[in-house]
XYZ file of C-alpha atoms in Angstrom:
712
model
C 8.215 -31.480 21.331
C 9.813 -28.566 19.456
C 10.983 -25.494 21.272
C 9.388 -22.389 19.821
C 11.129 -19.070 20.512
C 8.924 -16.256 21.709
C 9.429 -13.009 19.836
C 10.105 -9.725 21.565
C 8.526 -6.695 19.952
C 9.608 -3.210 20.923
C 8.070 -0.398 18.944
C 9.696 3.000 18.830
C 9.150 5.911 16.515
C 12.139 8.110 15.832
C 10.861 11.612 15.089
C 13.724 13.505 13.506
C 12.546 16.851 14.810
C 13.540 19.652 17.128
C 11.853 21.130 20.212
C 9.407 18.320 20.783
C 6.669 18.377 23.381
C 5.174 15.063 24.538
C 1.449 14.511 24.782
C -0.479 11.333 25.520
C -3.150 10.109 23.154
C -5.540 7.286 22.228
C -7.777 5.922 19.499
C -11.364 4.856 18.957
C -12.321 1.670 20.762
C -13.457 -1.260 18.695
C -16.526 -3.236 19.628
C -14.564 -6.476 19.667
C -11.593 -4.986 21.506
C -11.807 -7.564 24.257
C -11.292 -10.475 21.886
C -8.796 -8.790 19.547
C -6.563 -7.207 22.149
C -5.336 -9.917 24.496
C -1.732 -9.259 23.650
C -2.184 -5.506 23.823
C -4.042 -5.766 27.105
C -0.878 -6.992 28.789
C 0.718 -3.678 27.851
C -2.363 -1.497 28.344
C -1.961 1.860 29.970
C -1.958 1.675 33.736
C -4.241 4.720 33.684
C -7.681 3.879 35.077
C -9.249 5.575 32.033
C -7.637 4.445 28.789
C -8.155 4.230 25.037
C -10.269 7.374 24.673
C -12.021 8.028 21.390
C -11.454 9.970 19.232
C -7.703 9.757 19.773
C -6.139 12.809 21.407
C -4.601 14.875 18.644
C -6.488 13.032 15.927
C -8.601 14.354 13.087
C -12.173 13.047 12.660
C -15.140 13.928 10.486
C -17.586 16.539 11.687
C -20.547 14.217 12.056
C -22.211 12.032 14.666
C -19.182 10.450 16.346
C -18.728 8.109 19.343
C -16.862 9.896 22.135
C -15.763 7.927 25.188
C -13.144 5.685 26.767
C -12.514 2.420 28.597
C -12.591 2.446 32.387
C -10.118 -0.111 33.737
C -11.365 -2.979 35.928
C -11.756 -2.191 39.620
C -14.525 -1.305 42.012
C -17.961 -0.992 40.429
C -18.725 2.331 38.738
C -21.198 4.448 40.696
C -21.441 7.247 38.130
C -19.769 8.390 34.907
C -19.989 11.925 33.553
C -18.762 12.707 30.031
C -18.427 16.328 28.930
C -17.641 17.517 25.409
C -16.608 21.164 25.326
C -17.864 21.441 28.930
C -21.352 20.248 27.928
C -22.543 16.990 29.620
C -23.680 14.281 27.196
C -25.762 11.200 27.884
C -23.503 8.146 28.187
C -24.069 4.450 27.650
C -22.124 1.330 28.561
C -21.469 -0.414 25.251
C -19.114 -3.208 26.295
C -17.369 -4.864 29.211
C -14.206 -6.936 29.155
C -12.301 -8.642 31.977
C -8.976 -7.223 30.778
C -10.014 -3.809 29.502
C -12.861 -2.904 31.857
C -16.025 -1.017 30.961
C -16.539 1.102 27.863
C -18.391 4.378 28.463
C -19.333 6.488 25.438
C -21.879 8.751 23.811
C -22.621 9.663 20.209
C -22.005 13.383 19.734
C -22.727 15.622 16.749
C -19.357 17.274 16.265
C -19.088 20.643 14.580
C -15.917 21.559 12.658
C -13.083 22.722 14.890
C -11.211 21.722 18.029
C -12.952 19.826 20.828
C -12.120 18.809 24.387
C -13.629 15.732 26.031
C -13.511 14.966 29.750
C -14.639 11.761 31.452
C -15.110 11.638 35.242
C -15.818 8.335 36.969
C -16.816 7.703 40.591
C -16.589 4.150 41.971
C -18.438 2.365 44.737
C -15.305 2.420 46.926
C -15.424 6.274 46.844
C -12.423 6.546 44.523
C -12.674 8.695 41.413
C -10.777 9.023 38.139
C -10.730 11.648 35.406
C -9.179 12.033 31.964
C -9.241 14.938 29.519
C -8.229 14.822 25.876
C -8.494 17.032 22.784
C -9.127 16.288 19.097
C -10.195 18.081 15.913
C -13.243 17.636 13.661
C -13.282 18.632 10.006
C -16.021 19.192 7.452
C -13.726 18.219 4.590
C -15.221 15.053 3.110
C -14.321 12.261 0.742
C -16.813 10.088 -1.099
C -16.046 6.805 -2.822
C -17.621 5.787 -6.120
C -16.914 2.100 -6.418
C -18.302 -1.286 -7.269
C -17.023 -4.781 -6.730
C -15.348 -4.754 -10.164
C -14.228 -2.194 -12.728
C -17.475 -2.862 -14.589
C -19.540 -2.000 -11.527
C -17.380 1.002 -10.640
C -18.170 2.419 -14.095
C -21.847 1.857 -13.318
C -21.576 3.684 -9.982
C -19.840 6.622 -11.670
C -22.598 6.680 -14.283
C -25.282 6.724 -11.590
C -23.563 9.600 -9.784
C -23.122 11.611 -12.985
C -26.561 10.816 -14.447
C -28.788 10.175 -11.414
C -32.021 10.685 -13.366
C -33.263 7.661 -15.317
C -33.224 7.962 -19.120
C -31.307 11.246 -18.851
C -28.435 10.333 -21.199
C -28.603 10.865 -24.943
C -25.845 8.380 -25.774
C -23.698 5.795 -23.999
C -20.061 5.321 -24.931
C -18.801 1.763 -24.544
C -15.095 0.956 -24.189
C -13.051 -2.175 -23.618
C -12.570 -3.070 -19.945
C -9.403 -5.146 -20.196
C -7.193 -2.861 -22.286
C -6.772 0.888 -22.146
C -5.542 1.613 -25.691
C -8.821 2.430 -27.461
C -10.471 3.985 -24.437
C -7.807 6.640 -23.726
C -9.469 9.159 -26.049
C -13.054 8.246 -25.106
C -13.761 10.727 -22.279
C -14.269 13.817 -24.520
C -16.458 11.733 -26.825
C -18.716 10.598 -23.979
C -19.122 14.122 -22.615
C -19.888 15.650 -26.006
C -22.506 13.010 -26.762
C -24.157 13.512 -23.380
C -23.756 10.179 -21.670
C -21.623 7.993 -19.439
C -18.673 5.793 -20.311
C -19.399 2.134 -19.575
C -17.166 -0.912 -19.964
C -17.449 -4.287 -21.655
C -15.225 -7.173 -22.684
C -14.479 -8.069 -26.320
C -17.141 -10.780 -26.495
C -19.181 -10.091 -23.386
C -21.636 -7.374 -22.445
C -21.759 -7.709 -18.630
C -25.140 -7.808 -16.913
C -24.274 -4.756 -14.790
C -23.482 -2.769 -17.943
C -26.767 -3.858 -19.548
C -28.755 -2.852 -16.470
C -27.165 0.599 -16.356
C -27.518 1.038 -20.106
C -31.233 0.359 -19.855
C -31.579 2.644 -16.829
C -29.770 5.681 -18.168
C -30.510 5.517 -21.912
C -33.896 5.526 -23.680
C -34.460 2.612 -26.038
C -33.581 3.557 -29.599
C -30.764 5.879 -28.551
C -27.299 5.390 -29.950
C -24.358 3.560 -28.345
C -20.808 4.477 -29.376
C -18.450 1.491 -29.573
C -14.865 2.683 -29.217
C -12.460 0.350 -31.028
C -12.519 -2.185 -33.819
C -14.074 -5.664 -33.753
C -11.023 -7.072 -31.967
C -11.678 -4.671 -29.095
C -15.474 -4.966 -28.970
C -16.710 -7.898 -31.044
C -19.559 -8.061 -33.545
C -21.518 -10.374 -31.230
C -21.599 -7.568 -28.706
C -22.833 -5.222 -31.417
C -25.625 -7.668 -32.239
C -26.527 -7.928 -28.550
C -26.963 -4.163 -28.356
C -29.200 -4.267 -31.422
C -31.349 -6.955 -29.779
C -31.732 -4.687 -26.733
C -32.963 -1.890 -28.967
C -29.836 0.247 -29.140
C -28.243 0.967 -32.539
C -24.452 0.949 -32.333
C -21.998 3.277 -34.010
C -18.484 1.889 -34.175
C -15.632 4.366 -33.909
C -12.387 2.523 -34.393
C -9.354 2.110 -36.585
C -6.652 -0.400 -37.367
C -4.681 0.448 -34.232
C -4.835 2.652 -31.137
C -3.531 5.695 -33.012
C -6.160 5.484 -35.734
C -8.897 4.830 -33.174
C -7.939 7.983 -31.237
C -7.884 9.943 -34.502
C -11.328 8.671 -35.528
C -12.724 9.512 -32.077
C -11.323 13.013 -32.501
C -12.855 13.279 -35.951
C -16.390 12.893 -34.570
C -15.704 15.134 -31.566
C -16.037 18.904 -31.834
C -12.995 20.814 -30.687
C -11.582 24.287 -30.583
C -7.969 24.848 -31.413
C -6.476 22.582 -28.747
C -5.332 18.939 -28.679
C -3.481 16.876 -26.110
C -0.770 14.517 -27.365
C 0.202 11.629 -25.086
C 2.088 8.344 -25.317
C -0.280 5.701 -26.651
C 1.350 2.921 -24.673
C 1.153 4.609 -21.264
C -2.233 5.318 -19.759
C -1.279 7.646 -16.884
C -0.622 10.824 -18.882
C -3.822 10.386 -20.868
C -5.752 10.000 -17.621
C -4.270 13.256 -16.328
C -5.407 15.068 -19.464
C -8.783 13.367 -19.848
C -10.733 15.580 -17.435
C -9.512 18.783 -19.094
C -10.189 17.403 -22.555
C -13.643 16.181 -21.543
C -14.512 19.488 -19.874
C -13.323 21.675 -22.758
C -14.104 19.406 -25.718
C -10.461 18.916 -26.697
C -8.942 15.964 -28.469
C -6.661 13.342 -26.954
C -4.305 12.032 -29.636
C -1.746 9.291 -29.239
C 1.860 8.930 -30.299
C 4.845 6.627 -30.098
C 7.696 7.876 -27.956
C 9.990 8.725 -30.886
C 7.655 8.727 -33.872
C 4.546 10.747 -34.656
C 2.091 8.252 -36.211
C 0.490 9.078 -39.538
C -3.004 9.072 -38.018
C -2.051 11.667 -35.412
C -0.066 13.763 -37.886
C -3.095 14.017 -40.145
C -5.456 15.085 -37.343
C -3.329 17.972 -36.049
C -3.100 19.837 -39.362
C -5.737 22.335 -38.306
C -4.855 22.543 -34.616
C -3.125 25.720 -33.460
C -2.469 24.733 -29.833
C -0.985 21.422 -28.722
C -0.169 20.281 -25.197
C 2.190 17.366 -24.762
C 1.524 15.609 -21.462
C 4.482 13.695 -20.067
C 8.255 14.010 -20.056
C 10.648 13.044 -22.828
C 10.692 9.466 -21.571
C 7.043 9.326 -22.681
C 6.984 11.727 -25.660
C 10.459 12.256 -27.063
C 12.064 15.388 -28.441
C 11.687 14.066 -32.011
C 7.912 13.991 -31.651
C 7.865 17.449 -30.090
C 9.888 18.749 -33.045
C 7.512 17.058 -35.504
C 4.566 18.843 -33.864
C 6.089 22.285 -34.368
C 5.007 24.558 -37.206
C 4.731 28.339 -37.726
C 1.773 29.815 -35.882
C 1.277 26.777 -33.657
C 1.920 26.762 -29.928
C 3.375 23.506 -28.619
C 3.642 23.212 -24.855
C 4.865 20.362 -22.656
C 3.467 19.647 -19.187
C 5.347 17.081 -17.139
C 6.378 16.197 -13.625
C 8.942 13.888 -12.085
C 6.455 11.010 -12.202
C 2.883 10.315 -13.284
C 1.505 11.785 -10.058
C 3.461 15.010 -10.427
C 2.406 15.189 -14.085
C -1.278 15.000 -13.092
C -0.644 17.725 -10.511
C 1.024 19.874 -13.185
C -2.011 19.428 -15.483
C -4.255 20.567 -12.661
C -2.091 23.650 -12.071
C -2.180 24.559 -15.759
C -5.888 24.137 -16.418
C -7.858 24.468 -13.191
C -8.353 27.321 -10.726
C -6.182 27.427 -7.633
C -9.029 26.702 -5.213
C -11.451 24.211 -6.754
C -14.579 23.244 -4.916
C -13.680 19.601 -5.345
C -11.090 17.156 -6.593
C -11.263 13.691 -8.102
C -8.660 11.102 -7.091
C -7.989 7.823 -8.890
C -5.336 5.148 -8.872
C -2.301 5.824 -11.017
C -1.422 2.125 -10.939
C -4.323 1.057 -13.181
C -6.604 2.776 -15.658
C -10.282 1.647 -15.550
C -11.519 3.599 -12.530
C -9.741 6.795 -13.586
C -11.005 6.388 -17.131
C -14.661 6.409 -16.103
C -14.130 8.720 -13.123
C -12.766 11.423 -15.412
C -16.287 12.078 -16.685
C -17.606 12.549 -13.165
C -14.788 14.970 -12.353
C -15.298 16.842 -15.631
C -19.033 17.181 -14.955
C -18.184 19.002 -11.712
C -15.414 21.047 -13.290
C -12.850 19.371 -11.044
C -9.331 18.117 -11.786
C -8.390 14.456 -11.646
C -5.354 13.596 -9.547
C -3.595 10.244 -9.316
C -2.093 8.330 -6.412
C -0.688 4.890 -5.610
C -3.217 2.570 -3.955
C -1.545 2.384 -0.527
C -0.357 5.948 0.067
C -1.210 9.466 -1.024
C 1.325 10.588 -3.613
C 3.458 13.533 -2.496
C 2.421 15.627 -5.513
C -1.268 14.886 -4.884
C -0.845 15.656 -1.189
C 0.678 19.037 -2.083
C -2.248 19.976 -4.344
C -4.878 18.879 -1.824
C -3.041 20.689 0.963
C -2.766 23.903 -1.067
C -6.348 23.876 -2.395
C -8.038 22.457 0.723
C -11.123 21.300 -1.245
C -14.250 20.785 0.819
C -15.181 17.608 -1.019
C -13.231 14.937 -2.835
C -14.315 11.933 -4.874
C -12.335 8.707 -4.908
C -12.903 6.400 -7.876
C -12.601 2.661 -7.315
C -12.660 0.239 -4.407
C -10.123 -0.223 -1.660
C -7.871 -2.295 -3.920
C -7.574 0.741 -6.194
C -7.283 3.310 -3.386
C -7.128 2.137 0.207
C -9.223 3.672 2.964
C -5.998 4.921 4.538
C -5.072 6.731 1.310
C -8.550 8.258 1.062
C -8.357 9.400 4.664
C -4.893 10.839 4.025
C -6.476 13.078 1.403
C -8.931 14.391 4.002
C -6.090 14.967 6.458
C -4.138 16.890 3.808
C -7.150 19.059 2.973
C -7.907 19.762 6.628
C -4.316 20.434 7.627
C -3.907 23.024 4.930
C -0.904 24.932 3.688
C 1.889 25.512 6.183
C 0.973 22.664 8.528
C 3.710 20.067 9.077
C 3.271 17.129 6.713
C 4.370 13.588 7.385
C 7.019 13.375 4.660
C 8.085 9.795 5.225
C 8.308 6.849 7.556
C 10.591 3.840 7.793
C 9.469 1.062 7.576
C 6.956 2.110 4.938
C 3.478 2.768 6.348
C 1.127 -0.118 5.660
C 3.927 -2.650 5.481
C 3.770 -6.082 7.096
C 6.670 -6.753 9.426
C 7.705 -9.767 11.469
C 8.401 -7.317 14.318
C 9.017 -3.588 14.767
C 12.032 -2.011 16.410
C 12.224 1.636 15.304
C 9.806 3.609 13.171
C 11.562 6.700 11.857
C 9.241 9.498 10.746
C 10.025 12.854 9.199
C 7.833 15.956 8.998
C 8.134 18.831 6.542
C 8.528 21.569 7.625
C 10.193 20.763 10.941
C 7.569 21.242 13.665
C 8.029 23.142 16.900
C 6.282 20.370 18.835
C 4.906 16.892 18.305
C 2.354 14.826 20.204
C 2.374 11.059 19.857
C 0.030 8.237 20.734
C 0.267 4.501 20.060
C -2.043 1.526 20.177
C -1.825 -2.174 19.456
C -4.956 -3.968 18.255
C -7.114 -0.972 19.082
C -5.958 -0.686 22.701
C -3.870 2.146 24.082
C -0.407 1.202 25.282
C 1.911 3.167 27.545
C 4.149 5.395 25.457
C 6.811 7.959 26.218
C 8.192 10.583 23.899
C 11.756 11.669 24.584
C 13.928 14.050 22.601
C 17.667 14.552 22.388
C 18.735 17.286 20.027
C 16.987 16.677 16.729
C 16.027 13.071 17.499
C 13.014 11.823 19.409
C 11.618 8.388 20.199
C 8.113 7.217 21.004
C 8.791 4.049 22.982
C 6.173 1.406 23.760
C 6.319 -1.422 26.265
C 7.830 -4.743 25.311
C 5.423 -7.606 24.723
C 5.755 -11.070 23.243
C 3.240 -11.690 20.448
C 2.259 -15.245 19.692
C 3.772 -16.962 16.684
C 1.641 -16.529 13.553
C -0.452 -13.899 15.359
C -1.448 -10.718 13.534
C -1.236 -7.412 15.391
C -2.253 -3.988 14.112
C -0.072 -1.108 15.302
C -1.192 2.498 14.990
C 0.683 5.713 15.709
C -1.272 8.984 15.927
C 0.895 12.056 15.505
C 0.069 15.742 15.802
C 2.753 18.234 14.771
C 2.563 21.988 15.334
C 4.538 24.465 13.240
C 6.293 27.480 14.757
C 3.547 29.690 13.341
C 0.808 27.633 14.983
C -0.437 25.549 12.017
C -1.293 22.013 13.119
C -0.735 18.861 11.095
C -2.364 15.525 11.894
C -1.005 12.182 10.735
C -1.414 8.469 11.327
C 1.037 5.660 10.638
C -0.144 2.053 10.628
C 1.757 -1.223 10.462
C 0.866 -4.872 10.643
C 3.007 -7.212 12.721
C 2.706 -10.797 11.511
C 5.168 -12.966 13.401
C 6.469 -15.759 11.172
C 6.563 -19.301 12.469
C 10.294 -19.809 13.055
C 9.983 -23.498 12.166
C 10.143 -23.422 8.364
C 11.155 -26.962 7.375
C 11.566 -30.526 8.641
C 13.455 -33.585 7.440
C 13.812 -36.995 9.095
C 12.392 -35.634 12.357
C 14.846 -32.691 12.401
C 13.097 -29.319 12.827
C 14.815 -26.456 10.985
C 14.227 -22.920 12.293
C 14.691 -19.527 10.674
C 18.212 -18.260 11.479
C 17.075 -14.653 11.938
C 14.267 -12.691 13.561
C 13.661 -10.765 10.341
C 13.528 -12.820 7.162
C 12.317 -11.608 3.781
C 12.551 -14.759 1.658
C 13.320 -18.490 1.882
C 14.794 -19.806 -1.370
C 15.125 -23.590 -1.548
C 17.776 -24.913 -3.944
C 20.037 -27.867 -4.763
C 22.906 -28.660 -2.420
C 26.402 -29.576 -3.605
C 26.484 -32.484 -1.137
C 25.108 -35.846 -2.219
C 24.086 -36.585 1.379
C 21.943 -33.431 1.705
C 18.397 -34.244 2.797
C 15.265 -33.010 1.044
C 13.657 -30.307 3.216
C 9.887 -30.522 3.677
C 8.675 -26.919 3.735
C 6.202 -25.878 6.415
C 3.641 -23.164 5.790
C 4.858 -19.941 7.349
C 4.226 -16.211 7.114
C 7.578 -15.804 5.360
C 7.575 -15.918 1.558
C 9.230 -19.035 0.163
C 9.991 -20.469 -3.268
C 11.869 -23.323 -4.913
C 14.517 -22.000 -7.285
C 15.471 -23.419 -10.677
C 17.715 -26.457 -10.938
C 21.458 -25.960 -10.530
C 22.048 -29.311 -12.295
C 23.762 -30.822 -9.261
C 21.816 -34.075 -9.170
C 20.439 -33.439 -5.662
C 16.919 -32.563 -4.520
C 15.519 -29.158 -5.451
C 14.967 -28.554 -1.729
C 18.153 -30.036 -0.359
C 19.366 -26.615 0.870
C 17.935 -23.181 1.625
C 19.234 -19.648 1.163
C 17.430 -17.402 3.657
C 17.432 -13.671 2.911
C 17.746 -11.974 6.301
C 18.188 -8.501 7.705
C 21.821 -7.345 7.906
C 20.973 -5.687 11.229
C 19.784 -8.821 13.028
C 21.921 -11.526 14.711
C 22.187 -14.995 13.187
C 20.459 -17.704 15.237
C 20.985 -21.433 15.345
C 18.794 -23.208 12.759
C 18.442 -26.349 14.877
C 18.540 -27.624 18.445
C 21.619 -29.750 19.134
C 25.358 -29.720 19.869
C 28.050 -27.855 17.939
C 30.388 -30.333 16.177
C 32.620 -27.896 14.322
C 32.845 -24.138 13.931
C 35.337 -21.825 12.296
C 36.256 -20.036 9.100
C 36.941 -21.232 5.549
C 37.575 -19.766 2.105
C 34.458 -19.614 -0.081
C 35.038 -20.240 -3.790
C 38.815 -20.063 -3.161
C 38.568 -16.303 -2.646
C 36.214 -15.114 0.131
C 36.662 -15.596 3.886
C 33.491 -16.900 5.511
C 32.318 -18.585 8.728
C 30.750 -22.015 9.028
C 28.907 -23.881 11.771
C 28.132 -27.624 11.903
C 25.611 -28.908 14.465
C 24.594 -32.434 15.394
C 20.791 -32.208 15.746
C 19.238 -33.873 18.780
C 16.647 -35.591 16.588
C 19.323 -37.232 14.364
C 22.715 -37.067 16.162
C 24.496 -38.823 13.280
C 23.487 -36.073 10.835
C 24.981 -32.614 10.390
C 23.204 -29.291 10.030
C 25.425 -26.770 8.228
C 25.172 -22.975 8.447
C 27.234 -20.612 6.208
C 27.650 -16.903 5.387
C 27.700 -14.943 8.643
C 29.940 -12.657 10.696
C 31.560 -13.102 14.135
C 31.199 -16.719 15.189
C 29.745 -16.742 18.730
C 29.805 -20.473 19.633
C 32.437 -23.212 19.697
C 32.694 -27.010 19.625
C 30.626 -28.718 22.308
C 28.234 -25.780 22.886
C 24.518 -26.488 23.166
C 22.302 -24.457 20.833
C 18.524 -24.039 20.594
C 16.833 -23.635 17.209
C 15.672 -20.095 16.525
C 17.012 -18.834 19.862
C 20.772 -19.241 20.378
C 22.818 -16.432 18.844
C 25.645 -17.948 16.768
C 26.786 -14.887 14.765
C 26.445 -11.124 14.751
C 24.838 -10.758 11.295
C 24.554 -12.397 7.879
C 27.533 -11.820 5.591
C 27.112 -9.779 2.401
C 28.807 -11.684 -0.399
C 30.731 -9.782 -3.107
C 28.795 -11.430 -5.942
C 25.207 -12.037 -7.009
C 23.607 -15.275 -5.824
C 20.638 -17.093 -7.332
C 18.299 -16.037 -4.513
C 19.155 -12.363 -5.064
C 17.130 -12.402 -8.274
C 13.956 -13.117 -6.316
C 14.475 -10.888 -3.283
C 12.717 -7.545 -2.894
C 15.310 -6.501 -0.288
C 18.200 -5.992 -2.681
C 20.655 -4.951 0.034
C 19.969 -7.906 2.331
C 22.400 -10.862 2.443
C 21.442 -14.506 2.834
C 22.345 -17.359 5.179
C 22.795 -20.891 3.813
C 21.292 -23.893 5.669
C 21.361 -27.598 4.799
C 20.901 -30.925 6.615
C 23.404 -33.594 5.561
C 23.865 -37.314 6.216
C 27.697 -37.510 6.279
C 27.567 -41.286 5.797
C 26.633 -40.687 2.148
C 29.868 -40.312 0.170
C 30.242 -36.845 -1.297
C 31.648 -35.905 -4.680
C 35.189 -34.463 -4.758
C 35.392 -30.811 -3.755
C 37.163 -27.946 -5.491
C 40.141 -28.099 -3.142
C 39.594 -24.801 -1.299
């Protein structure tokens, strides 16, 4: 039977701050906490009342909200009194669990502002317990307009913009799987009084048909943006069969299509010029153009196309959106002429560019803001019309985090309502909630400027989580939970550094654990900032391959990639890969005549010790010269399962074992860290951790004669 190492997980958050004040906290209980929190329960707070909800120091919506906590197992509860802002509320017992105890809660209509909850419990043995915690409710809201696909998201945006049946005068139809023709479509759709829906070149989706028939009276016109290659003639015939005449607006390429769209769109004296091969800048401009009836014209980076040049002859004001990497200086010069104003709006990235467009064309305190993914175009393309209808700017963000530039705008404007376009794959719930937190925190409140590892990342374990606030707070409160259950945490500070330390626990191999930190930072002037940081811990199975009964373990606690390749040794055994949480691949042939999986390069953290890859006895250990030039360590082990074979380990620092030592796979420390090699290896091309070295492992039958070596 194989020996599986048990992983130790110690979570700590390093808050690089000054003058910190500790405060305990908690999070909302989950209904299935008993089943999902067995590992966390071992580290649950010793407090008799734990895991209160909402979390102390957290920010929640001002609505009907569960308020309560878990009462740890013990003598039977005689009475439980829950007060919110000193007002008793009727409580219910919603769950019991042998490890966690009894959950006592009440649903409370929370008004905006700060709240204090207090739970008092009396037990049958005459003992009593009490816990008090504070949290904040906000009336800033975020709504999501989304469907299961980009087609259905466009439908949902249409329904929100045109809620009354048959209220549109035209529908504009654009291609769903390419952005080129659709970039200029938003002003067209607004001017013609209808939504922007999506289709594929030869397919009119059922959801699009249903919305078309709902929003548009039969006999009304449909604008097809793009030539027959973009939206085919069969689709045009299908529209005719449904009773909708189609008007095609398209040219030979994306530049001519944008020009022809502009030609049928009324405008004043203003046009936006954007790169026709990059969608993000056009998305940033689309809401302004749709709201004001301006044109969106396209260009190459270094050449102004003939179609665009012809359209701008009568335009006296031109705004270039994007930096010179998108629209070069040559194009800007070509746009200049006497009496014409040419202006460039750009930021450091696409998110900052969208924020700069908002600053230039929208009031400082809008009633609302639209937010769409900057990583893809369809949801922003259709969402721009919804934002334009409300007179709101459209900001962009990555799917998994709120962009810093977007955060700054939301924080400064503090809009009461925000609309997110697209499903959780386009913008995660965490990102949407981060927008609410930014709006509620407001200007001057400390902002979570960064965290390492990156929030939302999946880690094989967590040691330290470094977080930074801007500006530096006067005090910070911290709370932590694992799998929805509060764990004991302490916040200590020394100078500018602070650590939120959690208890050690040993998660099961291949088990998934959700870790949540709730942070509340207070500025010197009293402004309060709320933040949450979430991670997933997915412990990889340390047994990653077998061969001839030999079990081969990962030689590090933190591995990013396993790259199988061809060994130089003719006796190297083919490794049978086992499914594991760690990413693995088989690299291209090295033309060595051995199996493609006769060795493995394992990309591992430079900060973690190197562990034995197999259980057995050390045969040889020492140093050698790699490629006749580089000093390196080697280790050769006779595996218990095949004592006549040799398991070889290369590329590590500080040999920690010697001949005759017993080693256990995945457990015995044999070196201090992997060795960084002064050249690029094949596996480096596939690794996302560019600064991480790799350890080489192979299993060899030494009875198979090997080819002559290089003599080093």
